[in-house]
Structure formats: C-alpha cells, structure tokens
Coordinates of C-alpha atoms in Angstrom, one line a residue:
M1 CA 29.0 -6.9 18.8
E2 CA 30.2 -3.8 20.5
C3 CA 28.1 -1.1 21.2
N4 CA 28.3 2.3 21.1
K5 CA 27.1 5.5 23.4
E6 CA 24.7 5.9 21.8
Q7 CA 23.2 2.4 22.1
E8 CA 24.7 2.0 25.5
E9 CA 22.5 4.6 27.4
A10 CA 19.5 3.2 25.7
I11 CA 20.1 -0.6 27.2
M12 CA 21.5 0.9 29.9
H13 CA 18.0 3.5 30.8
R14 CA 16.1 2.6 33.9
D15 CA 12.8 3.7 34.8
G16 CA 10.5 7.2 33.1
P17 CA 9.8 8.3 29.3
A18 CA 13.1 6.5 26.8
M19 CA 12.3 8.2 23.0
V20 CA 15.0 6.5 21.0
L21 CA 14.9 8.1 18.1
A22 CA 16.6 4.8 15.6
G23 CA 18.1 5.6 12.2
P24 CA 18.1 3.1 9.2
G25 CA 20.3 0.2 10.1
A26 CA 21.5 1.5 13.4
G27 CA 20.4 -1.4 16.0
K28 CA 17.1 -1.0 17.2
T29 CA 16.5 -4.8 17.9
Y30 CA 20.2 -4.8 19.2
V31 CA 19.2 -2.0 21.5
I32 CA 15.7 -3.5 22.4
T33 CA 16.8 -6.8 23.6
N34 CA 20.0 -6.0 25.7
R35 CA 17.6 -2.9 27.5
V36 CA 15.3 -6.4 28.3
K37 CA 18.3 -8.6 29.7
A38 CA 19.3 -5.3 31.6
L39 CA 16.4 -4.2 33.4
I40 CA 16.3 -7.8 34.0
D41 CA 20.2 -8.6 35.3
E42 CA 21.0 -5.1 36.6
Y43 CA 17.9 -3.7 38.3
G44 CA 16.4 -6.7 39.5
V45 CA 12.9 -5.7 37.0
K46 CA 10.8 -9.3 37.5
P47 CA 11.1 -10.8 33.2
E48 CA 6.8 -10.9 33.7
Q49 CA 6.3 -7.7 34.5
I50 CA 8.2 -7.0 30.7
L51 CA 6.2 -6.6 27.3
V52 CA 7.6 -5.7 24.6
V53 CA 4.9 -4.8 21.4
T54 CA 5.8 -5.7 17.7
F55 CA 3.7 -4.5 14.8
S56 CA 3.8 -8.3 13.1
K57 CA 4.0 -11.2 14.5
A58 CA 7.4 -12.5 12.7
A59 CA 9.1 -9.4 14.6
A60 CA 7.9 -10.4 18.0
V61 CA 9.2 -13.8 16.9
E62 CA 12.7 -12.3 15.8
M63 CA 12.6 -10.3 18.8
K64 CA 12.2 -13.1 21.2
E65 CA 14.6 -15.5 19.4
R66 CA 17.2 -12.8 19.7
F67 CA 16.6 -12.5 23.6
E68 CA 16.9 -16.0 24.1
M69 CA 20.3 -16.2 22.6
L70 CA 21.2 -13.3 24.3
T71 CA 20.0 -15.1 27.9
G72 CA 21.9 -18.4 26.6
G73 CA 18.5 -20.0 25.9
Q74 CA 17.0 -19.4 29.5
R75 CA 13.2 -18.8 28.4
L76 CA 12.1 -16.4 30.6
P77 CA 8.6 -15.4 31.5
V78 CA 9.6 -12.1 28.8
R79 CA 6.0 -10.9 27.0
F80 CA 7.3 -11.1 23.7
G81 CA 3.9 -9.9 21.0
T82 CA 2.2 -7.4 18.7
F83 CA -0.7 -4.9 19.3
H84 CA -3.4 -7.6 18.1
S85 CA -2.0 -10.2 20.7
V86 CA -1.4 -8.2 23.9
F87 CA -4.9 -6.3 23.7
F88 CA -6.4 -9.9 22.2
Q89 CA -5.4 -11.3 25.5
I90 CA -6.8 -8.4 27.9
L91 CA -10.2 -8.7 25.6
R92 CA -10.1 -12.6 26.2
L93 CA -9.4 -12.1 29.7
A94 CA -12.8 -9.4 30.5
Y95 CA -15.1 -11.1 27.7
H96 CA -14.3 -14.4 27.3
Y97 CA -13.4 -14.0 24.0
E98 CA -12.4 -17.2 21.6
V99 CA -9.9 -17.4 18.5
K100 CA -13.3 -18.6 16.7
D101 CA -14.8 -14.6 17.5
I102 CA -12.1 -13.0 15.6
A103 CA -13.9 -12.0 11.7
T104 CA -11.8 -14.1 9.6
P105 CA -11.1 -12.1 6.1
A106 CA -13.9 -14.4 3.8
L107 CA -16.4 -12.7 6.9
K108 CA -15.5 -9.1 6.5
Y109 CA -16.2 -9.9 3.0
R110 CA -19.2 -10.6 2.9
F111 CA -21.2 -8.6 5.8
L112 CA -19.5 -5.4 3.6
E113 CA -21.0 -7.1 0.7
E114 CA -23.9 -7.7 2.2
T115 CA -24.5 -4.4 3.8
L116 CA -23.8 -2.8 0.2
N117 CA -26.4 -4.4 -1.0
E118 CA -28.8 -3.6 0.9
T119 CA -27.8 -0.1 0.7
G120 CA -28.9 -0.4 -2.8
Y121 CA -25.6 1.6 -4.2
E122 CA -24.5 0.6 -7.2
V123 CA -20.6 0.3 -8.2
D124 CA -18.7 -1.2 -10.7
D125 CA -15.9 -3.1 -9.3
K126 CA -17.2 -4.3 -5.9
K127 CA -14.5 -6.1 -5.4
E128 CA -12.2 -3.0 -5.2
F129 CA -14.4 -0.5 -3.6
L130 CA -15.4 -2.6 -0.6
S131 CA -11.8 -3.1 -0.3
D132 CA -11.7 0.7 0.0
I133 CA -14.6 1.0 2.1
E134 CA -13.0 -1.6 4.6
K135 CA -9.2 0.1 4.5
E136 CA -11.2 3.3 5.8
I137 CA -12.9 1.8 8.3
S138 CA -9.9 0.6 9.6
R139 CA -8.7 4.1 9.5
V140 CA -11.7 5.9 11.4
K141 CA -11.7 3.2 14.1
G142 CA -7.7 3.4 14.5
E143 CA -8.0 7.1 14.8
G144 CA -10.8 7.3 16.7
I145 CA -12.3 9.4 14.6
E146 CA -16.4 9.9 14.4
I147 CA -18.5 8.7 12.1
D148 CA -20.6 11.6 12.0
C149 CA -17.0 13.8 11.1
Y150 CA -15.7 11.4 8.8
F151 CA -15.7 12.1 4.6
S152 CA -14.9 9.7 2.3
S153 CA -12.8 9.6 -0.5
A154 CA -14.8 5.8 -1.9
C155 CA -18.3 7.3 -1.6
S156 CA -20.7 10.1 -0.1
A157 CA -20.4 10.5 3.4
E158 CA -24.7 9.3 4.0
I159 CA -23.2 6.1 2.1
F160 CA -20.2 5.7 4.1
Q161 CA -21.9 5.8 7.6
K162 CA -24.5 3.4 6.6
M163 CA -21.4 0.7 5.1
Y164 CA -19.5 1.7 8.6
R165 CA -22.7 1.5 10.5
G166 CA -24.2 -1.7 9.3
Y167 CA -21.3 -4.0 8.9
Q168 CA -20.6 -2.9 12.3
E169 CA -23.9 -4.1 13.5
K170 CA -23.2 -7.4 11.3
L171 CA -19.8 -8.1 13.4
Q172 CA -22.5 -7.1 17.0
R173 CA -24.8 -9.6 15.7
H174 CA -22.4 -12.4 15.5
R175 CA -20.0 -11.7 18.4
C176 CA -17.5 -11.2 16.3
L177 CA -14.6 -8.2 16.6
D178 CA -12.0 -8.2 13.5
F179 CA -8.6 -6.4 14.2
D180 CA -9.4 -2.7 14.7
D181 CA -11.9 -3.7 17.1
M182 CA -9.2 -5.1 19.5
V183 CA -8.1 -1.8 19.4
V184 CA -11.0 0.2 20.1
Y185 CA -12.9 -2.3 22.7
T186 CA -8.9 -2.4 24.5
Y187 CA -8.9 1.0 24.6
Q188 CA -12.8 1.1 25.9
L189 CA -12.2 -1.1 28.4
L190 CA -9.0 0.2 30.5
K191 CA -10.8 3.7 30.5
E192 CA -14.1 2.6 32.0
R193 CA -12.7 0.1 34.0
E194 CA -10.4 1.2 37.0
D195 CA -10.1 -2.0 38.7
I196 CA -9.2 -4.2 35.0
R197 CA -6.7 -0.8 33.8
R198 CA -4.9 -1.0 37.2
R199 CA -4.4 -5.2 37.4
W200 CA -3.1 -5.0 33.8
Q201 CA -0.9 -1.8 35.0
A202 CA 0.5 -3.9 37.7
Q203 CA 1.1 -6.8 35.5
F204 CA 3.1 -4.8 32.7
R205 CA 4.8 -2.1 34.4
Y206 CA 8.1 -2.2 31.7
L207 CA 6.7 -1.5 28.3
L208 CA 9.2 -1.1 25.7
I209 CA 7.5 -0.3 21.6
D210 CA 9.7 -1.6 18.8
E211 CA 8.6 1.2 15.3
F212 CA 6.9 3.3 17.6
Q213 CA 6.4 5.5 14.2
D214 CA 3.8 3.1 12.7
I215 CA 1.2 3.2 15.4
N216 CA -1.8 5.2 15.6
R217 CA -4.1 7.2 17.5
L218 CA -5.9 4.4 19.6
Q219 CA -2.8 1.8 20.1
Y220 CA -1.2 5.1 21.8
E221 CA -3.4 6.0 24.4
T222 CA -3.9 2.1 25.3
V223 CA -0.1 2.4 25.2
C224 CA -0.3 5.4 27.7
M225 CA -2.6 4.1 29.8
L226 CA -1.3 0.9 30.4
A227 CA 2.2 2.9 31.6
E228 CA 0.5 5.0 34.0
P229 CA 1.7 6.0 36.5
E230 CA 5.1 4.6 36.2
N231 CA 5.5 5.9 33.2
N232 CA 8.1 3.3 32.1
L233 CA 7.8 3.9 28.9
F234 CA 10.7 2.6 26.0
I235 CA 9.7 3.6 22.7
V236 CA 11.9 3.4 19.9
G237 CA 11.5 3.9 16.0
D238 CA 12.4 6.7 13.3
D239 CA 9.8 9.2 12.7
D240 CA 11.6 9.7 9.1
Q241 CA 10.4 5.9 8.4
S242 CA 6.5 6.6 9.4
I243 CA 5.3 5.7 6.2
Y244 CA 1.5 4.0 6.7
G245 CA -0.2 7.5 6.8
F246 CA -3.6 5.5 5.2
R247 CA -3.5 2.7 8.8
G248 CA -3.6 6.0 10.7
A249 CA 0.2 6.0 11.3
K250 CA 1.2 9.9 11.7
P251 CA 5.1 11.1 12.5
G252 CA 3.1 13.4 14.5
I253 CA 2.4 10.8 17.5
M254 CA 5.9 10.4 18.2
L255 CA 6.7 14.5 17.7
S256 CA 4.6 14.8 20.1
F257 CA 5.6 12.4 22.1
P258 CA 8.3 14.7 25.1
K259 CA 5.0 17.2 25.7
R260 CA 2.6 14.5 26.9
F261 CA 6.1 13.2 28.7
P262 CA 7.9 16.1 29.9
D263 CA 10.4 14.0 31.4
T264 CA 11.5 11.7 27.9
K265 CA 15.3 10.5 28.0
Q266 CA 16.0 11.7 24.5
I267 CA 18.7 9.4 22.8
V268 CA 19.4 9.6 18.5
L269 CA 21.2 6.4 17.9
G270 CA 23.4 8.0 15.1
V271 CA 25.3 5.5 13.2
N272 CA 24.3 3.6 10.2
Y273 CA 25.2 -0.1 9.7
R274 CA 24.0 -1.0 6.8
C275 CA 24.4 1.8 4.1
S276 CA 27.2 3.2 2.7
D277 CA 28.7 7.1 3.3
E278 CA 27.3 7.7 -0.1
I279 CA 24.1 6.0 0.2
M280 CA 23.6 7.6 4.2
K281 CA 24.4 11.3 2.3
A282 CA 21.9 11.3 -0.4
A283 CA 19.2 10.1 1.6
E284 CA 20.4 12.6 4.1
R285 CA 19.7 15.2 1.3
L286 CA 16.0 13.9 0.6
I287 CA 15.3 13.5 4.1
G288 CA 16.0 17.2 5.2
K289 CA 14.1 18.6 3.1
N290 CA 10.6 17.5 5.3
N291 CA 10.0 20.0 7.9
E292 CA 7.8 17.3 10.2
R293 CA 10.2 15.6 12.0
Y294 CA 13.0 15.7 14.2
E295 CA 16.8 16.9 13.6
K296 CA 19.2 14.3 12.9
H297 CA 21.9 13.4 11.2
I298 CA 23.2 9.5 10.7
V299 CA 26.6 8.5 9.8
A300 CA 27.4 5.4 8.1
N301 CA 29.9 3.3 10.4
K302 CA 31.0 1.2 6.6
G303 CA 32.6 4.5 5.0
K304 CA 32.5 5.0 1.5
E305 CA 32.3 2.8 -1.0
Q306 CA 30.4 3.1 -4.0
P307 CA 28.2 6.2 -5.6
V308 CA 24.6 6.5 -6.0
H309 CA 23.8 5.5 -9.5
M310 CA 21.2 7.6 -11.6
K311 CA 20.2 6.8 -14.6
K312 CA 17.8 8.1 -17.2
C313 CA 15.9 6.4 -19.9
E314 CA 14.3 6.6 -22.8
N315 CA 11.0 4.8 -22.3
L316 CA 9.8 1.7 -19.3
P317 CA 11.0 -1.5 -22.1
D318 CA 14.5 0.1 -21.9
E319 CA 14.5 0.6 -18.3
A320 CA 13.8 -2.6 -17.8
E321 CA 15.6 -3.7 -20.3
K322 CA 18.9 -1.7 -18.3
I323 CA 17.4 -3.4 -15.1
V324 CA 18.2 -6.8 -16.3
A325 CA 21.7 -6.2 -17.5
Q326 CA 22.6 -4.7 -14.9
I327 CA 21.6 -7.7 -12.7
Q328 CA 23.2 -9.9 -15.2
M329 CA 26.4 -7.8 -14.3
Y330 CA 25.7 -8.3 -10.8
Q331 CA 25.5 -12.0 -11.1
K332 CA 28.3 -12.9 -13.2
E333 CA 30.8 -10.3 -10.9
G334 CA 29.6 -12.9 -7.9
I335 CA 26.7 -11.0 -6.4
A336 CA 23.8 -13.9 -5.6
Y337 CA 20.7 -13.1 -7.2
Q338 CA 19.1 -12.5 -3.8
E339 CA 20.9 -10.2 -2.6
M340 CA 19.4 -7.7 -4.6
A341 CA 15.9 -6.1 -5.3
V342 CA 14.2 -3.8 -7.2
L343 CA 11.3 -1.9 -5.1
F344 CA 8.5 0.2 -7.2
R345 CA 6.1 3.0 -5.4
T346 CA 2.7 0.6 -6.8
N347 CA 2.2 -3.2 -7.3
M348 CA 1.6 -2.5 -11.3
Q349 CA 4.8 -1.3 -12.2
M350 CA 6.1 -4.9 -11.5
R351 CA 4.2 -5.9 -14.3
L352 CA 7.4 -5.5 -16.9
L353 CA 10.4 -6.3 -15.7
A354 CA 8.9 -9.4 -14.6
G355 CA 8.3 -10.2 -18.2
K356 CA 11.9 -9.3 -18.9
L357 CA 13.3 -11.3 -15.6
M358 CA 11.3 -14.2 -17.4
E359 CA 12.4 -13.9 -21.1
H360 CA 16.0 -13.6 -19.5
G361 CA 15.9 -16.6 -17.1
V362 CA 16.1 -14.4 -14.3
P363 CA 14.8 -16.1 -11.0
F364 CA 13.1 -13.5 -9.0
T365 CA 10.4 -13.0 -6.2
M366 CA 7.4 -11.7 -5.9
R367 CA 5.8 -10.1 -2.2
E368 CA 2.8 -9.0 -3.9
N369 CA 0.4 -10.7 -6.3
L370 CA 1.0 -9.1 -9.7
P371 CA -2.7 -7.4 -9.8
N372 CA -4.1 -7.9 -13.9
L373 CA -4.5 -4.9 -15.6
F374 CA -7.5 -6.3 -17.8
D375 CA -9.6 -7.5 -14.2
T376 CA -10.5 -3.6 -14.3
W377 CA -13.9 -2.2 -14.7
M378 CA -12.6 0.8 -17.1
A379 CA -10.8 -2.1 -19.0
K380 CA -14.2 -4.2 -18.8
D381 CA -15.6 -1.6 -20.5
I382 CA -12.9 -1.2 -23.2
M383 CA -13.2 -4.9 -24.3
C384 CA -16.7 -4.6 -24.4
Y385 CA -16.8 -1.6 -27.0
L386 CA -14.0 -4.1 -28.4
Q387 CA -15.8 -6.9 -28.8
L388 CA -19.4 -5.0 -30.0
A389 CA -17.1 -3.4 -32.7
L390 CA -16.4 -7.0 -34.2
G391 CA -20.1 -8.0 -34.3
N392 CA -20.8 -9.8 -30.6
R393 CA -24.4 -8.6 -29.8
S394 CA -24.8 -10.4 -26.6
R395 CA -27.4 -8.3 -24.4
E396 CA -25.7 -8.5 -21.3
K397 CA -22.7 -6.4 -22.9
F398 CA -24.6 -4.1 -25.2
L399 CA -26.1 -3.2 -20.9
K400 CA -22.4 -2.6 -19.4
I401 CA -21.2 0.5 -21.7
A402 CA -24.8 1.5 -23.4
N403 CA -24.8 4.4 -21.6
R404 CA -20.9 4.9 -20.7
P405 CA -21.5 7.5 -21.8
V406 CA -25.0 8.9 -21.1
R407 CA -26.6 8.0 -24.3
Y408 CA -30.0 7.6 -22.2
L409 CA -31.4 4.2 -23.4
S410 CA -33.3 2.1 -20.8
R411 CA -32.4 -1.3 -19.7
T412 CA -36.2 -2.2 -21.0
A413 CA -35.5 -0.8 -24.6
F414 CA -33.2 -4.5 -24.6
T415 CA -35.5 -6.6 -24.2
E416 CA -33.9 -10.0 -26.3
P417 CA -30.4 -11.9 -25.8
E418 CA -29.2 -11.0 -29.2
V419 CA -29.4 -7.2 -29.6
S420 CA -30.2 -5.4 -32.8
F421 CA -30.0 -2.0 -33.4
D422 CA -33.4 -2.2 -36.3
K423 CA -35.3 -3.2 -33.1
L424 CA -33.9 -0.4 -30.6
R425 CA -35.2 2.4 -33.2
A426 CA -37.9 0.9 -33.7
Y427 CA -38.3 0.3 -29.8
Y428 CA -38.3 4.7 -29.5
A429 CA -40.0 4.9 -33.1
V430 CA -42.8 3.4 -31.6
K431 CA -42.4 6.7 -28.4
N432 CA -41.4 9.0 -30.7
Q433 CA -38.7 9.8 -29.7
E434 CA -36.3 10.7 -32.6
W435 CA -33.5 11.8 -31.4
M436 CA -33.7 8.6 -29.5
E437 CA -33.1 6.8 -32.6
E438 CA -30.5 9.2 -33.8
R439 CA -28.4 8.2 -30.7
I440 CA -28.6 4.5 -31.9
W441 CA -27.6 5.6 -35.3
N442 CA -24.6 7.7 -34.1
F443 CA -23.9 4.4 -31.6
E444 CA -24.3 1.5 -34.7
Y445 CA -21.6 3.8 -36.2
D446 CA -18.9 4.6 -33.6
L447 CA -19.1 0.4 -33.6
K448 CA -18.6 0.5 -37.2
N449 CA -15.7 2.9 -37.0
L450 CA -14.1 1.0 -34.8
A451 CA -14.0 -2.2 -36.6
S452 CA -12.0 -0.8 -39.2
L453 CA -8.8 0.4 -36.4
S454 CA -6.2 -0.6 -35.4
P455 CA -6.2 -2.1 -31.5
Y456 CA -4.8 1.0 -29.8
A457 CA -6.4 4.0 -32.7
A458 CA -9.4 2.0 -31.4
I459 CA -9.6 2.9 -27.7
H460 CA -8.0 6.2 -28.4
F461 CA -11.3 7.0 -30.2
I462 CA -13.4 5.1 -27.1
R463 CA -11.8 7.5 -24.9
K464 CA -12.0 10.6 -26.9
G465 CA -13.9 10.3 -30.0
I466 CA -16.4 8.4 -28.2
G467 CA -16.2 10.1 -24.7
Y468 CA -15.6 7.4 -22.3
D469 CA -12.8 9.3 -20.8
E470 CA -15.2 12.3 -20.3
F471 CA -17.5 9.4 -18.9
L472 CA -15.0 8.4 -16.5
K473 CA -14.1 12.0 -15.1
T474 CA -18.0 13.1 -14.7
Y475 CA -18.1 9.5 -13.4
A476 CA -15.6 10.3 -10.8
D477 CA -17.0 13.8 -10.0
E478 CA -20.6 12.5 -8.6
R479 CA -19.0 9.6 -6.3
N480 CA -16.5 12.2 -4.9
V481 CA -13.4 10.1 -5.7
N482 CA -10.1 11.0 -8.0
A483 CA -10.4 8.8 -11.3
D484 CA -6.5 10.0 -12.2
D485 CA -5.8 6.3 -11.0
W486 CA -8.5 4.8 -13.7
F487 CA -6.7 6.8 -16.3
D488 CA -3.6 5.7 -15.8
V489 CA -5.0 2.1 -16.5
L490 CA -6.7 2.9 -19.1
D491 CA -2.9 4.6 -21.0
E492 CA -1.9 1.4 -19.6
M493 CA -4.1 -0.3 -21.7
Q494 CA -3.7 1.7 -24.5
E495 CA -0.1 1.2 -24.1
M496 CA -0.6 -2.7 -24.4
A497 CA -2.6 -3.0 -27.8
R498 CA 0.7 -1.0 -29.9
D499 CA 1.7 -3.3 -31.7
K500 CA -0.9 -5.7 -32.2
K501 CA -2.0 -5.1 -35.8
S502 CA -5.9 -6.4 -35.3
I503 CA -8.6 -6.4 -32.5
P504 CA -8.8 -9.5 -32.5
E505 CA -5.1 -10.5 -32.4
F506 CA -5.5 -8.2 -29.2
L507 CA -8.6 -9.7 -27.8
S508 CA -6.8 -12.9 -27.9
F509 CA -3.4 -11.4 -25.8
V510 CA -6.7 -9.9 -23.3
E511 CA -7.4 -13.2 -23.0
N512 CA -3.9 -14.9 -23.0
Y513 CA -3.2 -11.8 -20.3
G514 CA -3.9 -13.9 -16.8
D515 CA -2.6 -17.2 -18.2
T516 CA 1.0 -15.4 -18.2
L517 CA 0.1 -13.7 -15.1
E518 CA -0.7 -17.3 -13.6
E519 CA 2.3 -19.1 -15.3
M520 CA 4.3 -16.2 -13.0
R521 CA 2.3 -17.4 -10.3
Q522 CA 3.3 -21.0 -11.0
E523 CA 7.3 -20.2 -11.5
Q524 CA 6.9 -18.4 -8.4
K525 CA 6.0 -21.2 -6.1
K526 CA 8.9 -24.0 -8.7
Q527 CA 11.0 -21.6 -7.0
Q528 CA 10.0 -21.7 -3.2
V529 CA 9.4 -25.7 -3.8
K530 CA 12.7 -25.6 -4.8
E531 CA 13.6 -22.9 -2.8
E532 CA 15.4 -21.1 -5.5
P533 CA 16.5 -17.8 -4.0
G534 CA 16.5 -14.9 -6.6
V535 CA 16.1 -10.8 -7.3
S536 CA 13.1 -10.0 -5.1
L537 CA 10.6 -7.6 -6.2
M538 CA 8.4 -5.9 -3.7
T539 CA 6.3 -2.2 -3.1
M540 CA 8.0 0.5 -1.4
H541 CA 5.8 -0.5 1.5
A542 CA 7.3 -3.9 1.7
S543 CA 10.4 -3.4 1.9
K544 CA 10.6 -1.6 5.1
G545 CA 12.8 -3.4 7.8
L546 CA 14.7 -5.7 5.1
E547 CA 18.7 -5.1 3.4
F548 CA 20.0 -6.1 0.3
P549 CA 23.7 -5.6 -0.9
V550 CA 22.0 -4.3 -4.2
V551 CA 18.4 -1.7 -4.9
F552 CA 17.1 -0.5 -8.2
V553 CA 14.4 1.9 -7.9
P554 CA 12.6 3.0 -11.1
T555 CA 10.8 5.0 -12.6
L556 CA 11.3 7.7 -10.4
N557 CA 9.0 9.8 -12.9
E558 CA 6.9 13.0 -11.5
D559 CA 3.9 11.9 -10.6
I560 CA 5.4 7.6 -9.7
V561 CA 7.5 9.1 -7.0
P562 CA 5.4 11.5 -5.4
Y563 CA 2.7 9.2 -6.3
R564 CA 0.3 12.0 -7.6
K565 CA -2.9 11.2 -5.4
A566 CA -0.7 11.2 -2.6
V567 CA 0.2 14.4 -3.2
Q568 CA -2.8 15.6 -3.9
E569 CA -3.9 14.5 -0.8
G570 CA -1.2 16.3 0.9
N571 CA 0.7 13.7 1.8
L572 CA 4.3 15.0 0.4
E573 CA 6.5 14.7 3.0
E574 CA 4.9 10.9 3.2
E575 CA 7.0 10.2 -0.3
R576 CA 9.2 11.7 0.6
R577 CA 9.7 9.2 3.7
M578 CA 8.7 6.3 1.5
L579 CA 11.7 7.0 -1.1
Y580 CA 14.1 7.4 2.1
V581 CA 13.2 3.7 3.1
A582 CA 13.2 2.4 -0.2
M583 CA 16.8 4.4 -1.0
T584 CA 18.5 2.6 2.7
R585 CA 17.3 -0.4 1.8
A586 CA 20.8 -0.7 -0.3
K587 CA 24.1 -1.8 1.4
T588 CA 26.2 -1.2 -1.1
Y589 CA 25.2 -0.4 -4.8
L590 CA 21.7 1.6 -5.1
H591 CA 20.4 2.3 -8.7
L592 CA 17.8 5.5 -9.1
S593 CA 16.5 5.3 -12.3
F594 CA 13.7 7.8 -14.0
V595 CA 12.1 7.8 -17.4
K596 CA 12.0 10.3 -20.4
E597 CA 8.7 8.8 -22.4
R598 CA 5.7 6.9 -20.3
F599 CA 3.4 5.6 -22.7
H600 CA 4.7 8.4 -25.1
K601 CA 4.2 10.5 -23.5
E602 CA 6.9 12.7 -22.1
A603 CA 7.8 12.2 -18.4
E604 CA 9.0 14.3 -15.9
P605 CA 11.9 13.3 -13.7
S606 CA 10.3 13.1 -9.9
P607 CA 11.7 16.2 -8.4
F608 CA 12.6 14.1 -5.3
L609 CA 15.8 13.2 -7.8
Y610 CA 17.1 16.8 -7.7
E611 CA 16.5 16.9 -3.8
I612 CA 19.4 14.1 -3.6
S613 CA 21.2 15.0 -6.6
P614 CA 21.6 19.3 -6.9
A615 CA 23.2 19.3 -9.7
L616 CA 21.3 16.8 -12.1
K617 CA 18.6 19.4 -13.0
N618 CA 21.8 21.5 -15.0
K619 CA 23.0 17.9 -15.8
I620 CA 19.5 17.2 -17.3
N621 CA 19.0 20.5 -18.9
K622 CA 22.6 20.2 -21.0
K623 CA 21.2 17.1 -22.9

C-alpha cells in the first residue's frame, strides 16, 4: 500500500507529542505499525523502548502480526499490549501479583452478592442490579471519582457506597484485584514512587496509543506520567467514534490533549479507504451536527458507488421481512452472507429478525447472546398474575405479586402452601380490618376477570386496570431509576401475546420461548463447527472496528436511536457518534430503515434521519 501525504507525515514523526485524527477506514493500523518501523530503521530507537497500547488483546495481536510482516518476520522486542496487560506487568514487579490474583467474573459476582446480602437491600432482579452496580463501580474507579460525590442510577447514594466499600473490602481481604484496580493501583504506584516511575519512563521512551478516544481519565493520567519527561506520546484516534461513555471514555480527553501538550503536532488522516462517497457524505452530515468535536473533512477514496437507501416500513415484522428479502437478493447477486451485517442499538432488538432469518433458512451469527424477555422480573410478575388467574394458588406466586400494586397484605397472612381467599379474609376479619377484606375481594375479582380475557387484553388489564404500571413508576421513583426500559419490556411482551387466543396458549408459548432461544444458540454453534459463515447480527457497540460490503441499520426511530435513556442523561452527541460508527461500517451498500408503528403505537422517525437527509421530512409529510 502506498501511503498518502498525511499518513507519511504521521509515520515520519520523530519526537514529542503527536495527535493523529484518524477517521473511519483511514488506515490507522498501517500508520502505527509503519511509524514503529520508522522509529527503529530511520531514527535508531531501540525496539525495547517502544510501547504500543491497544484496548483489546485481539487488536494487540493483530498489530504485532502486522508489524512482523513489515519486518520480514523478525521478532523485535517492541512491546505490544493492552492497558491492562501493561499495567499488570508493572504491578507484578512492584507487588508480586500473579495471574491467580485477578478476580474472575464469578468471584466478582460472589463478592457483590455477599455485599448486597449484608446491606439488606431488596431488589427484584439481583443479576441485573449487580451488573449495573459492577458497571458503576468500574466507572467510579476509571474516572477517579470520589465515592461520596457519586450519584448512582441503580440505587440510593447510601446503598451504592455500602456496595462499593463492601466489594473493595472483600477484594483486598482476599488479595485480589479486578481490571479497574490494575489502572487505579498503577496510577497510585507511579504517582507515589518516583524511583519506580523513572524506571518505567526509561524503559518505554516512545508510547503509541491506539483508539485514544476510548481512554478514560485514570488511564490517560497514567500514560501521561509514563511519557514524562520526553513526552514522546503518539496518540491515534477519532473523537467522532467515542462511544464508550458508560466506561468513562469521553471525547473531551482527546479534545484537551493539545492544551496539555502545547507543542503537539496535529495530523488529520482525511482519506477514507472503506466507504463509498455517498456513505461518507451522509455520515458527515450526521456527525457535523455535534458540537464537541474536532472539525474535519473526510474524503472517500472509492468515489461514488451507490446511494444510501432509506426505507419506511409499516411495523417491526414488516421491517424484518424487508431486510430478509434484501439479504436474499444480495446473496443471489453474488454477495456472500458473511459480507452482510445488521446493526442494532440494543441486543433486545435482534430477536424478531433472528427468528425471520431462521424461518427463511438464512444462516446468521450473533456476537452477543440474545436475552430472554421473559426472564426479566417484571415479565415474571405478569406471568404470576396469569397463572393465578388460571387457578394456581401457590403461596410463592401470591407473595410475588400480592403487593404489586400495594395492597398492604402481610406475609404472615399467607400461612399455608396453598392460598385460600376465604382464609385470607378470615385472617383480617379476626383483626377487625374490614377494609383489608374489601381489598382481598377486589384481588379475587380481578383474577376471575383476568381468566375470561385474551392474553393481550389480560396483560393490558394487569397494567392499567389493576395498576401494575403505576406500581412500576412508584417503584422506580423510590429507587431513583428510570422505568421506561421496564415499560418497553411489557410493551413487547404484550405485543407477543396479541395473536395468542388463550392464556394457556400464551403460557405454553412463553415456556417454549426459552427453548427457541436455545435452538438459536445451538444453530450458532453448529455454524461455528462447520465454519459456515452467515449474516452478522450485532449491536452498534460491537461493530466498532469492523467493515462489511452491506450494512443494515434498522428501527431508526425516536426513543430507539437516539436511545431515550441516553437522551435523558444528556448523551445525545454520543448517540449521534454511535450511528456514525454504524454507518461507516458499510463499504458499498448502506440501508437505513424506520417504522411507522411500533407495538401498535405510532412511531416517529429518528431526528438523526433528518440530519442525514434534510429532504426526508418533506417526503414523509407528503405521504
């Protein structure tokens, strides 16, 4: 490959700080590996004094292999590694940590679960709650936030502080550290021990950081310390592709780099070697609406090929059918299944299309596991109501929903394995609580009423008539969390019940649904064993760094893209960056679609579509 002027300028940069703004498909790996070679061959830098840091093990391995190809297979002692592998090496020599001291996911979960039990805090979905807490603990560590100044979105500040401190105490008691501790401990070590800091500064005189836009504050501070005093810090990234805000990565870090290092050499790799001109221009119209970014103009080397396709669909099933039909058409035209991808905002969206692909015999692969909607605690509550309506009288099921919504029913009133409404009323009659007897009559009447309804109507009655939606809202408010995602689960569950004629039929469908998901997983395994490639289904996050000749981005509707929760949290620009990343995975064919109706409710197109195609609004209004 012959390098362009900007690539050559970056490759031949010698000393001092440099920031390379590398847009999608701009050849950043080519630049990094060739600069390492230039440092050695042209400037006489010792290979062992060069450190190349990436964010994933796979990227580090690929970078090392690409470099060895450049050197004709020579294995020079240049250090290629992830932040965690480099930092662990530093900690291992300082504190004699071993690999066995790194907390496994199972051990971390156990420590969090034990801490939760110690707090006495009650949650409905323990797994989901602990997953949220784990992410927040990671963010607190990565951004160096004082624990007393952090406000959790999963629970109260008091509970979060107990969870954080309890978890850390258990890690330290067992002499374990998690991946975030590797960053924290390395930062503290280098800051406090000048002798150790100087040793590593002398070891690595030249630092090259890949995907710099994904760095968090503590990683950044640690890297800056390592680069002192020569500041031979060469960073490569794209602020427009910063999409890991939940991990503490913010474009502001990259934007502030020249202020920290005033003599920074800034180079823009402005040629895209991946996308067609039409795709690149559409993506630029979108990302240009962001304010917090470096202004840059990316030119597509391939020139004009195909227009960006925008399609309006009636509803989600119609959208899925149209995507499958288009995939089949491309395959007949000679484009292999593995050269196509469908990118979603969340993994919950994949279910419908995965089912349609199976129906049509189209092979596919999924990078993320497809979650079971009916495993969520609110779906389980609805199932309990339906089972009780059919005559199930188990104490366990009654206790689950007895106070959802609040009926003030005491656990002590449920004395036997099988619940009797007559005995419940008798329990409160003895206490002269007639108002409670009235509540129990209403409870019994509601269940009898449910039994006569279709599954769709029954779920609607539970939510609106019995008041389950109101319970969810109150429950969320008490815990300072947003209930919108919970309502989305119930909307989808209700929609899945629409074509079922009876509650027993729906319960049977739910029971078999898990088997259907398992069938999908087994199908995936078979394809992997046979090495049978298929269409890639993945989230926008998972697509970063990949490319495909054909890309579909479905359900570009308001509240989906941009995701409602992100907008509420003030992350609109990150949502725009995420769609930019998704669009620029496409080499030739890009299909964007939205639906008129979602779960039988009117759905608005994403405002991002109007930014991509300003004429779209007039077209929609005319129809």
